[in-house]
Amino acid sequence: MIQPNIRPHPKFVNVFISGSSEKLKLYTKNLDKGKLIYGEKIILKMDEEFRLWDPYRSKLAALILKGSQKIYLERKTTCLYLGTSTGTTISHISDIVSNGLIFGVEISERSLRQLIQNTSSRKNIIPILGNALNPQEYSMLIYKPVDLIYQDVSHPDQANIAIRNANLYLKEGGMIILFIKSQSIKSTVKSEEIFKNELNTLKSANLKVLEKINIDSYAGGHLGVILEK
Ligand SMILES: C[S@@+](CC[C@H](N)C(=O)[O-])C[C@H]1O[C@@H](n2cnc3c(N)ncnc32)[C@H](O)[C@@H]1O
């Protein structure tokens, strides 16, 4: 079988690509060799494992494929991840921030248990059982300010969750990557209206919108937003 030509992403550190620009595939280099998280395909190359990053399973991959220019993820980034679920996206972020740290908050005990099983040998993930709407709950565990908040929670109060966590834990000049799902807010109101209201709430809390990208073709009804504190 022909091996895909895996090469570094021209913009994002520790993200890899194969294929032409019309059929681009994304990968991250497996930090936890031999372990898969969600049945993702692995490509072996020069003693390394490249995990195929599925944009239909991970909204961050969708945001990159949709052309985001503002995603901030470096090897040493410290991140607060809200809504980890069982570990699909956080595991790819863990591959990327290989010398950094991720505090991962999840409200569901069952999902958190699975997250721990999936990622226990990853040294850069700290799993936290908590409600992202009440960020003081986990203040004992977040022992330093973060460079980035990544938020993907299915909750009607998405803007307020971002604001409360940014006020407590995000450095000045730090970034937020936030996914707003219109259906989690109100199914009777038009998506555009919901997005506008949430963005206004975020702006009124002094968060500057750097980028807005509709990722509907990968994740129905979702808008990806990147903000700066
Ligand atoms: C869409 S899933 C996250 C998928 C995950 N980000 C990924 O890409 O792999 C949303 C998650 O948010 C969690 N969640 C919902 N409300 C929450 C809250 N208030 N605090 C923390 N997590 C919450 C849910 O339990 C669920 O696991």
PDB file of C-alpha atoms and ligand atoms in Angstrom:
ATOM      1  CA  MET A   1       0.000   0.000   0.000  1.00  0.00           C
ATOM      2  CA  ILE A   2       1.262   3.507  -0.800  1.00  0.00           C
ATOM      3  CA  GLN A   3       2.171   5.466   2.348  1.00  0.00           C
ATOM      4  CA  PRO A   4       0.731   9.001   2.502  1.00  0.00           C
ATOM      5  CA  ASN A   5       3.297  11.754   2.248  1.00  0.00           C
ATOM      6  CA  ILE A   6       3.113  13.053   5.814  1.00  0.00           C
ATOM      7  CA  ARG A   7       4.761  16.444   6.333  1.00  0.00           C
ATOM      8  CA  PRO A   8       4.633  19.300   8.857  1.00  0.00           C
ATOM      9  CA  HIS A   9       1.679  21.685   8.641  1.00  0.00           C
ATOM     10  CA  PRO A  10       3.000  24.964   7.202  1.00  0.00           C
ATOM     11  CA  LYS A  11       1.464  26.998  10.037  1.00  0.00           C
ATOM     12  CA  PHE A  12       0.792  24.895  13.122  1.00  0.00           C
ATOM     13  CA  VAL A  13       3.575  23.433  15.269  1.00  0.00           C
ATOM     14  CA  ASN A  14       3.345  19.666  15.831  1.00  0.00           C
ATOM     15  CA  VAL A  15       0.443  19.294  13.387  1.00  0.00           C
ATOM     16  CA  PHE A  16       1.076  17.203  10.261  1.00  0.00           C
ATOM     17  CA  ILE A  17      -0.686  16.905   6.921  1.00  0.00           C
ATOM     18  CA  SER A  18      -0.936  14.636   3.903  1.00  0.00           C
ATOM     19  CA  GLY A  19      -2.686  14.936   0.556  1.00  0.00           C
ATOM     20  CA  SER A  20      -3.481  17.914  -1.652  1.00  0.00           C
ATOM     21  CA  SER A  21      -5.083  21.127  -0.377  1.00  0.00           C
ATOM     22  CA  GLU A  22      -8.531  19.936  -1.595  1.00  0.00           C
ATOM     23  CA  LYS A  23      -8.206  16.620   0.245  1.00  0.00           C
ATOM     24  CA  LEU A  24      -6.031  17.566   3.166  1.00  0.00           C
ATOM     25  CA  LYS A  25      -5.719  15.114   6.060  1.00  0.00           C
ATOM     26  CA  LEU A  26      -4.453  16.099   9.488  1.00  0.00           C
ATOM     27  CA  TYR A  27      -2.339  14.093  11.928  1.00  0.00           C
ATOM     28  CA  THR A  28      -0.599  14.516  15.279  1.00  0.00           C
ATOM     29  CA  LYS A  29       2.440  12.538  16.407  1.00  0.00           C
ATOM     30  CA  ASN A  30       1.420  10.025  19.093  1.00  0.00           C
ATOM     31  CA  LEU A  31       2.917  10.965  22.458  1.00  0.00           C
ATOM     32  CA  ASP A  32       1.625   7.694  23.937  1.00  0.00           C
ATOM     33  CA  LYS A  33       2.931   5.140  21.470  1.00  0.00           C
ATOM     34  CA  GLY A  34       0.821   2.053  20.867  1.00  0.00           C
ATOM     35  CA  LYS A  35      -2.321   3.563  22.412  1.00  0.00           C
ATOM     36  CA  LEU A  36      -5.339   4.659  20.407  1.00  0.00           C
ATOM     37  CA  ILE A  37      -8.188   6.763  21.815  1.00  0.00           C
ATOM     38  CA  TYR A  38     -11.113   6.565  19.418  1.00  0.00           C
ATOM     39  CA  GLY A  39     -10.162   3.960  16.838  1.00  0.00           C
ATOM     40  CA  GLU A  40      -8.194   6.497  14.823  1.00  0.00           C
ATOM     41  CA  LYS A  41      -5.961   5.280  12.004  1.00  0.00           C
ATOM     42  CA  ILE A  42      -2.217   5.212  12.664  1.00  0.00           C
ATOM     43  CA  ILE A  43       0.470   5.735  10.036  1.00  0.00           C
ATOM     44  CA  LEU A  44       3.962   4.535  10.965  1.00  0.00           C
ATOM     45  CA  LYS A  45       6.853   6.568   9.622  1.00  0.00           C
ATOM     46  CA  MET A  46      10.512   6.546  10.705  1.00  0.00           C
ATOM     47  CA  ASP A  47       9.808   5.077  14.138  1.00  0.00           C
ATOM     48  CA  GLU A  48       6.985   7.557  14.777  1.00  0.00           C
ATOM     49  CA  GLU A  49       3.220   7.011  14.949  1.00  0.00           C
ATOM     50  CA  PHE A  50       1.027   9.612  13.248  1.00  0.00           C
ATOM     51  CA  ARG A  51      -2.591   9.598  14.459  1.00  0.00           C
ATOM     52  CA  LEU A  52      -5.136  10.605  11.819  1.00  0.00           C
ATOM     53  CA  TRP A  53      -7.126  13.547  13.236  1.00  0.00           C
ATOM     54  CA  ASP A  54     -10.787  13.247  12.225  1.00  0.00           C
ATOM     55  CA  PRO A  55     -12.542  16.630  11.668  1.00  0.00           C
ATOM     56  CA  TYR A  56     -15.949  14.936  12.034  1.00  0.00           C
ATOM     57  CA  ARG A  57     -14.970  13.797  15.558  1.00  0.00           C
ATOM     58  CA  SER A  58     -12.902  16.804  16.627  1.00  0.00           C
ATOM     59  CA  LYS A  59     -14.009  20.414  16.091  1.00  0.00           C
ATOM     60  CA  LEU A  60     -10.446  21.683  16.443  1.00  0.00           C
ATOM     61  CA  ALA A  61      -9.420  19.650  13.396  1.00  0.00           C
ATOM     62  CA  ALA A  62     -12.473  21.072  11.581  1.00  0.00           C
ATOM     63  CA  LEU A  63     -11.397  24.619  12.510  1.00  0.00           C
ATOM     64  CA  ILE A  64      -7.914  24.017  11.094  1.00  0.00           C
ATOM     65  CA  LEU A  65      -9.288  22.523   7.868  1.00  0.00           C
ATOM     66  CA  LYS A  66     -11.665  25.480   7.547  1.00  0.00           C
ATOM     67  CA  GLY A  67      -8.622  27.751   7.400  1.00  0.00           C
ATOM     68  CA  SER A  68      -8.232  29.187  10.905  1.00  0.00           C
ATOM     69  CA  GLN A  69      -5.191  31.454  11.141  1.00  0.00           C
ATOM     70  CA  LYS A  70      -5.428  32.349  14.802  1.00  0.00           C
ATOM     71  CA  ILE A  71      -5.250  29.068  16.693  1.00  0.00           C
ATOM     72  CA  TYR A  72      -2.586  29.401  19.356  1.00  0.00           C
ATOM     73  CA  LEU A  73      -0.984  26.080  20.323  1.00  0.00           C
ATOM     74  CA  GLU A  74       2.742  25.810  20.911  1.00  0.00           C
ATOM     75  CA  ARG A  75       4.840  22.995  22.405  1.00  0.00           C
ATOM     76  CA  LYS A  76       4.856  24.693  25.813  1.00  0.00           C
ATOM     77  CA  THR A  77       1.264  25.978  25.894  1.00  0.00           C
ATOM     78  CA  THR A  78      -0.689  25.624  29.129  1.00  0.00           C
ATOM     79  CA  CYS A  79      -4.367  25.007  28.409  1.00  0.00           C
ATOM     80  CA  LEU A  80      -7.606  24.779  30.352  1.00  0.00           C
ATOM     81  CA  TYR A  81      -9.874  22.399  28.436  1.00  0.00           C
ATOM     82  CA  LEU A  82     -13.590  22.583  29.312  1.00  0.00           C
ATOM     83  CA  GLY A  83     -15.753  19.613  28.296  1.00  0.00           C
ATOM     84  CA  THR A  84     -13.137  16.911  27.672  1.00  0.00           C
ATOM     85  CA  SER A  85     -15.610  14.059  27.236  1.00  0.00           C
ATOM     86  CA  THR A  86     -13.660  10.797  26.851  1.00  0.00           C
ATOM     87  CA  GLY A  87     -10.565  12.297  25.270  1.00  0.00           C
ATOM     88  CA  THR A  88     -10.787  12.579  21.490  1.00  0.00           C
ATOM     89  CA  THR A  89      -9.648  16.180  21.011  1.00  0.00           C
ATOM     90  CA  ILE A  90      -7.697  16.576  24.241  1.00  0.00           C
ATOM     91  CA  SER A  91      -5.473  13.666  23.179  1.00  0.00           C
ATOM     92  CA  HIS A  92      -4.546  15.482  19.952  1.00  0.00           C
ATOM     93  CA  ILE A  93      -3.890  18.692  21.903  1.00  0.00           C
ATOM     94  CA  SER A  94      -1.737  16.612  24.265  1.00  0.00           C
ATOM     95  CA  ASP A  95       0.316  15.442  21.255  1.00  0.00           C
ATOM     96  CA  ILE A  96       0.721  19.080  20.135  1.00  0.00           C
ATOM     97  CA  VAL A  97       1.597  20.722  23.471  1.00  0.00           C
ATOM     98  CA  SER A  98       4.179  18.021  24.121  1.00  0.00           C
ATOM     99  CA  ASN A  99       6.069  20.095  26.730  1.00  0.00           C
ATOM    100  CA  GLY A 100       3.005  21.933  28.006  1.00  0.00           C
ATOM    101  CA  LEU A 101       0.132  21.111  30.302  1.00  0.00           C
ATOM    102  CA  ILE A 102      -3.637  20.654  29.976  1.00  0.00           C
ATOM    103  CA  PHE A 103      -6.123  20.900  32.813  1.00  0.00           C
ATOM    104  CA  GLY A 104      -9.152  18.966  31.525  1.00  0.00           C
ATOM    105  CA  VAL A 105     -12.545  19.638  33.144  1.00  0.00           C
ATOM    106  CA  GLU A 106     -15.537  17.353  32.624  1.00  0.00           C
ATOM    107  CA  ILE A 107     -18.874  17.218  34.460  1.00  0.00           C
ATOM    108  CA  SER A 108     -19.786  13.609  33.689  1.00  0.00           C
ATOM    109  CA  GLU A 109     -18.158  11.068  36.015  1.00  0.00           C
ATOM    110  CA  ARG A 110     -18.544   8.347  33.446  1.00  0.00           C
ATOM    111  CA  SER A 111     -16.810  10.341  30.690  1.00  0.00           C
ATOM    112  CA  LEU A 112     -14.049  11.384  33.081  1.00  0.00           C
ATOM    113  CA  ARG A 113     -13.426   7.761  34.072  1.00  0.00           C
ATOM    114  CA  GLN A 114     -13.048   6.851  30.398  1.00  0.00           C
ATOM    115  CA  LEU A 115     -10.807   9.894  29.855  1.00  0.00           C
ATOM    116  CA  ILE A 116      -8.526   8.701  32.658  1.00  0.00           C
ATOM    117  CA  GLN A 117      -8.394   5.200  31.179  1.00  0.00           C
ATOM    118  CA  ASN A 118      -7.598   6.627  27.761  1.00  0.00           C
ATOM    119  CA  THR A 119      -4.976   9.147  28.791  1.00  0.00           C
ATOM    120  CA  SER A 120      -3.446   7.993  32.117  1.00  0.00           C
ATOM    121  CA  SER A 121       0.020   7.582  30.611  1.00  0.00           C
ATOM    122  CA  ARG A 122      -0.004  11.074  29.102  1.00  0.00           C
ATOM    123  CA  LYS A 123       1.989  13.180  31.531  1.00  0.00           C
ATOM    124  CA  ASN A 124       0.628  16.515  30.285  1.00  0.00           C
ATOM    125  CA  ILE A 125      -3.083  15.964  31.066  1.00  0.00           C
ATOM    126  CA  ILE A 126      -4.603  16.648  34.505  1.00  0.00           C
ATOM    127  CA  PRO A 127      -8.215  15.342  34.536  1.00  0.00           C
ATOM    128  CA  ILE A 128     -10.643  17.248  36.763  1.00  0.00           C
ATOM    129  CA  LEU A 129     -14.227  16.348  37.661  1.00  0.00           C
ATOM    130  CA  GLY A 130     -16.056  19.678  37.762  1.00  0.00           C
ATOM    131  CA  ASN A 131     -18.761  21.961  36.481  1.00  0.00           C
ATOM    132  CA  ALA A 132     -17.290  24.569  34.117  1.00  0.00           C
ATOM    133  CA  LEU A 133     -20.088  26.961  35.076  1.00  0.00           C
ATOM    134  CA  ASN A 134     -18.633  27.148  38.615  1.00  0.00           C
ATOM    135  CA  PRO A 135     -14.912  27.533  37.997  1.00  0.00           C
ATOM    136  CA  GLN A 136     -14.067  28.319  41.641  1.00  0.00           C
ATOM    137  CA  GLU A 137     -14.864  24.610  42.279  1.00  0.00           C
ATOM    138  CA  TYR A 138     -11.538  23.570  40.767  1.00  0.00           C
ATOM    139  CA  SER A 139      -9.378  26.514  41.837  1.00  0.00           C
ATOM    140  CA  MET A 140      -7.260  24.258  44.097  1.00  0.00           C
ATOM    141  CA  LEU A 141      -6.174  22.268  41.064  1.00  0.00           C
ATOM    142  CA  ILE A 142      -5.369  24.998  38.529  1.00  0.00           C
ATOM    143  CA  TYR A 143      -2.059  25.990  40.057  1.00  0.00           C
ATOM    144  CA  LYS A 144      -0.953  28.436  37.355  1.00  0.00           C
ATOM    145  CA  PRO A 145      -2.566  30.814  34.850  1.00  0.00           C
ATOM    146  CA  VAL A 146      -3.215  29.358  31.428  1.00  0.00           C
ATOM    147  CA  ASP A 147      -2.313  30.607  27.927  1.00  0.00           C
ATOM    148  CA  LEU A 148      -5.418  29.127  26.350  1.00  0.00           C
ATOM    149  CA  ILE A 149      -8.951  28.094  27.224  1.00  0.00           C
ATOM    150  CA  TYR A 150     -10.461  25.484  24.913  1.00  0.00           C
ATOM    151  CA  GLN A 151     -14.213  25.180  25.403  1.00  0.00           C
ATOM    152  CA  ASP A 152     -16.524  22.609  23.893  1.00  0.00           C
ATOM    153  CA  VAL A 153     -19.352  22.079  26.378  1.00  0.00           C
ATOM    154  CA  SER A 154     -22.913  21.219  25.467  1.00  0.00           C
ATOM    155  CA  HIS A 155     -24.502  23.830  27.712  1.00  0.00           C
ATOM    156  CA  PRO A 156     -26.938  26.751  27.156  1.00  0.00           C
ATOM    157  CA  ASP A 157     -24.696  29.288  28.917  1.00  0.00           C
ATOM    158  CA  GLN A 158     -21.599  29.013  26.757  1.00  0.00           C
ATOM    159  CA  ALA A 159     -20.528  32.672  26.759  1.00  0.00           C
ATOM    160  CA  ASN A 160     -20.801  32.940  30.541  1.00  0.00           C
ATOM    161  CA  ILE A 161     -18.800  29.763  31.062  1.00  0.00           C
ATOM    162  CA  ALA A 162     -16.004  31.234  28.921  1.00  0.00           C
ATOM    163  CA  ILE A 163     -16.106  34.590  30.732  1.00  0.00           C
ATOM    164  CA  ARG A 164     -16.043  33.110  34.251  1.00  0.00           C
ATOM    165  CA  ASN A 165     -13.140  30.793  33.458  1.00  0.00           C
ATOM    166  CA  ALA A 166     -11.216  33.533  31.629  1.00  0.00           C
ATOM    167  CA  ASN A 167     -11.635  35.891  34.597  1.00  0.00           C
ATOM    168  CA  LEU A 168     -10.134  33.351  36.979  1.00  0.00           C
ATOM    169  CA  TYR A 169      -7.534  31.460  34.986  1.00  0.00           C
ATOM    170  CA  LEU A 170      -6.599  33.080  31.649  1.00  0.00           C
ATOM    171  CA  LYS A 171      -3.473  35.256  31.344  1.00  0.00           C
ATOM    172  CA  GLU A 172      -3.870  38.805  29.964  1.00  0.00           C
ATOM    173  CA  GLY A 173      -3.417  38.438  26.202  1.00  0.00           C
ATOM    174  CA  GLY A 174      -4.376  34.751  26.438  1.00  0.00           C
ATOM    175  CA  MET A 175      -6.705  33.124  23.916  1.00  0.00           C
ATOM    176  CA  ILE A 176     -10.009  31.282  24.008  1.00  0.00           C
ATOM    177  CA  ILE A 177     -11.121  28.744  21.416  1.00  0.00           C
ATOM    178  CA  LEU A 178     -14.838  28.352  21.902  1.00  0.00           C
ATOM    179  CA  PHE A 179     -17.455  26.342  20.049  1.00  0.00           C
ATOM    180  CA  ILE A 180     -20.989  27.681  20.170  1.00  0.00           C
ATOM    181  CA  LYS A 181     -23.702  25.178  19.333  1.00  0.00           C
ATOM    182  CA  SER A 182     -26.916  26.965  18.508  1.00  0.00           C
ATOM    183  CA  GLN A 183     -29.045  23.920  19.421  1.00  0.00           C
ATOM    184  CA  SER A 184     -27.603  23.836  22.952  1.00  0.00           C
ATOM    185  CA  ILE A 185     -28.940  27.344  23.475  1.00  0.00           C
ATOM    186  CA  LYS A 186     -32.445  27.576  21.988  1.00  0.00           C
ATOM    187  CA  SER A 187     -33.762  25.383  19.204  1.00  0.00           C
ATOM    188  CA  THR A 188     -36.582  27.836  18.392  1.00  0.00           C
ATOM    189  CA  VAL A 189     -34.332  30.842  17.675  1.00  0.00           C
ATOM    190  CA  LYS A 190     -32.358  31.224  14.416  1.00  0.00           C
ATOM    191  CA  SER A 191     -28.667  30.196  14.673  1.00  0.00           C
ATOM    192  CA  GLU A 192     -27.453  33.598  13.456  1.00  0.00           C
ATOM    193  CA  GLU A 193     -29.354  35.367  16.214  1.00  0.00           C
ATOM    194  CA  ILE A 194     -27.981  33.015  18.877  1.00  0.00           C
ATOM    195  CA  PHE A 195     -24.398  33.442  17.654  1.00  0.00           C
ATOM    196  CA  LYS A 196     -24.829  37.238  17.642  1.00  0.00           C
ATOM    197  CA  ASN A 197     -26.137  37.288  21.231  1.00  0.00           C
ATOM    198  CA  GLU A 198     -23.349  35.064  22.535  1.00  0.00           C
ATOM    199  CA  LEU A 199     -20.701  37.168  20.745  1.00  0.00           C
ATOM    200  CA  ASN A 200     -22.157  40.363  22.207  1.00  0.00           C
ATOM    201  CA  THR A 201     -21.985  38.881  25.710  1.00  0.00           C
ATOM    202  CA  LEU A 202     -18.340  37.891  25.135  1.00  0.00           C
ATOM    203  CA  LYS A 203     -17.428  41.329  23.742  1.00  0.00           C
ATOM    204  CA  SER A 204     -19.072  43.088  26.673  1.00  0.00           C
ATOM    205  CA  ALA A 205     -16.687  41.167  28.965  1.00  0.00           C
ATOM    206  CA  ASN A 206     -13.680  42.705  27.151  1.00  0.00           C
ATOM    207  CA  LEU A 207     -12.941  39.642  25.091  1.00  0.00           C
ATOM    208  CA  LYS A 208     -11.869  40.558  21.577  1.00  0.00           C
ATOM    209  CA  VAL A 209     -13.159  38.384  18.752  1.00  0.00           C
ATOM    210  CA  LEU A 210     -10.202  37.505  16.487  1.00  0.00           C
ATOM    211  CA  GLU A 211     -11.885  34.944  14.289  1.00  0.00           C
ATOM    212  CA  LYS A 212     -15.299  33.353  13.664  1.00  0.00           C
ATOM    213  CA  ILE A 213     -15.546  30.242  11.518  1.00  0.00           C
ATOM    214  CA  ASN A 214     -18.660  28.273  10.676  1.00  0.00           C
ATOM    215  CA  ILE A 215     -17.813  24.558  10.891  1.00  0.00           C
ATOM    216  CA  ASP A 216     -21.326  23.383  10.046  1.00  0.00           C
ATOM    217  CA  SER A 217     -20.098  21.018   7.305  1.00  0.00           C
ATOM    218  CA  TYR A 218     -18.192  18.992   9.943  1.00  0.00           C
ATOM    219  CA  ALA A 219     -20.241  19.658  13.107  1.00  0.00           C
ATOM    220  CA  GLY A 220     -23.851  20.730  12.450  1.00  0.00           C
ATOM    221  CA  GLY A 221     -24.906  24.099  13.896  1.00  0.00           C
ATOM    222  CA  HIS A 222     -21.491  24.985  15.345  1.00  0.00           C
ATOM    223  CA  LEU A 223     -19.574  28.224  15.151  1.00  0.00           C
ATOM    224  CA  GLY A 224     -15.886  28.221  16.154  1.00  0.00           C
ATOM    225  CA  VAL A 225     -14.779  31.479  17.764  1.00  0.00           C
ATOM    226  CA  ILE A 226     -11.285  32.583  18.755  1.00  0.00           C
ATOM    227  CA  LEU A 227     -11.040  35.376  21.321  1.00  0.00           C
ATOM    228  CA  GLU A 228      -8.283  37.283  23.065  1.00  0.00           C
ATOM    229  CA  LYS A 229      -8.375  38.544  26.665  1.00  0.00           C
TER     230      LYS A 229
HETATM  231  C1  LIG B   1     -19.439  17.858  22.690  1.00  0.00           C
HETATM  232  S1  LIG B   1     -18.861  17.020  24.108  1.00  0.00           S
HETATM  233  C2  LIG B   1     -17.127  17.364  24.112  1.00  0.00           C
HETATM  234  C3  LIG B   1     -16.313  16.648  23.040  1.00  0.00           C
HETATM  235  C4  LIG B   1     -14.831  16.832  23.257  1.00  0.00           C
HETATM  236  N1  LIG B   1     -14.530  18.244  23.451  1.00  0.00           N
HETATM  237  C5  LIG B   1     -13.987  16.331  22.118  1.00  0.00           C
HETATM  238  O1  LIG B   1     -13.877  17.011  21.098  1.00  0.00           O
HETATM  239  O2  LIG B   1     -13.394  15.256  22.250  1.00  0.00           O
HETATM  240  C6  LIG B   1     -19.391  18.109  25.380  1.00  0.00           C
HETATM  241  C7  LIG B   1     -18.939  17.654  26.779  1.00  0.00           C
HETATM  242  O3  LIG B   1     -19.233  18.727  27.685  1.00  0.00           O
HETATM  243  C8  LIG B   1     -19.549  18.142  28.934  1.00  0.00           C
HETATM  244  N2  LIG B   1     -20.232  19.170  29.743  1.00  0.00           N
HETATM  245  C9  LIG B   1     -21.515  19.626  29.631  1.00  0.00           C
HETATM  246  N3  LIG B   1     -21.765  20.580  30.552  1.00  0.00           N
HETATM  247  C10 LIG B   1     -20.607  20.737  31.247  1.00  0.00           C
HETATM  248  C11 LIG B   1     -20.229  21.583  32.325  1.00  0.00           C
HETATM  249  N4  LIG B   1     -21.101  22.447  32.850  1.00  0.00           N
HETATM  250  N5  LIG B   1     -18.974  21.490  32.813  1.00  0.00           N
HETATM  251  C12 LIG B   1     -18.080  20.603  32.278  1.00  0.00           C
HETATM  252  N6  LIG B   1     -18.392  19.788  31.251  1.00  0.00           N
HETATM  253  C13 LIG B   1     -19.623  19.837  30.746  1.00  0.00           C
HETATM  254  C14 LIG B   1     -20.417  16.942  28.537  1.00  0.00           C
HETATM  255  O4  LIG B   1     -20.508  16.004  29.591  1.00  0.00           O
HETATM  256  C15 LIG B   1     -19.667  16.421  27.303  1.00  0.00           C
HETATM  257  O5  LIG B   1     -18.734  15.435  27.656  1.00  0.00           O
END
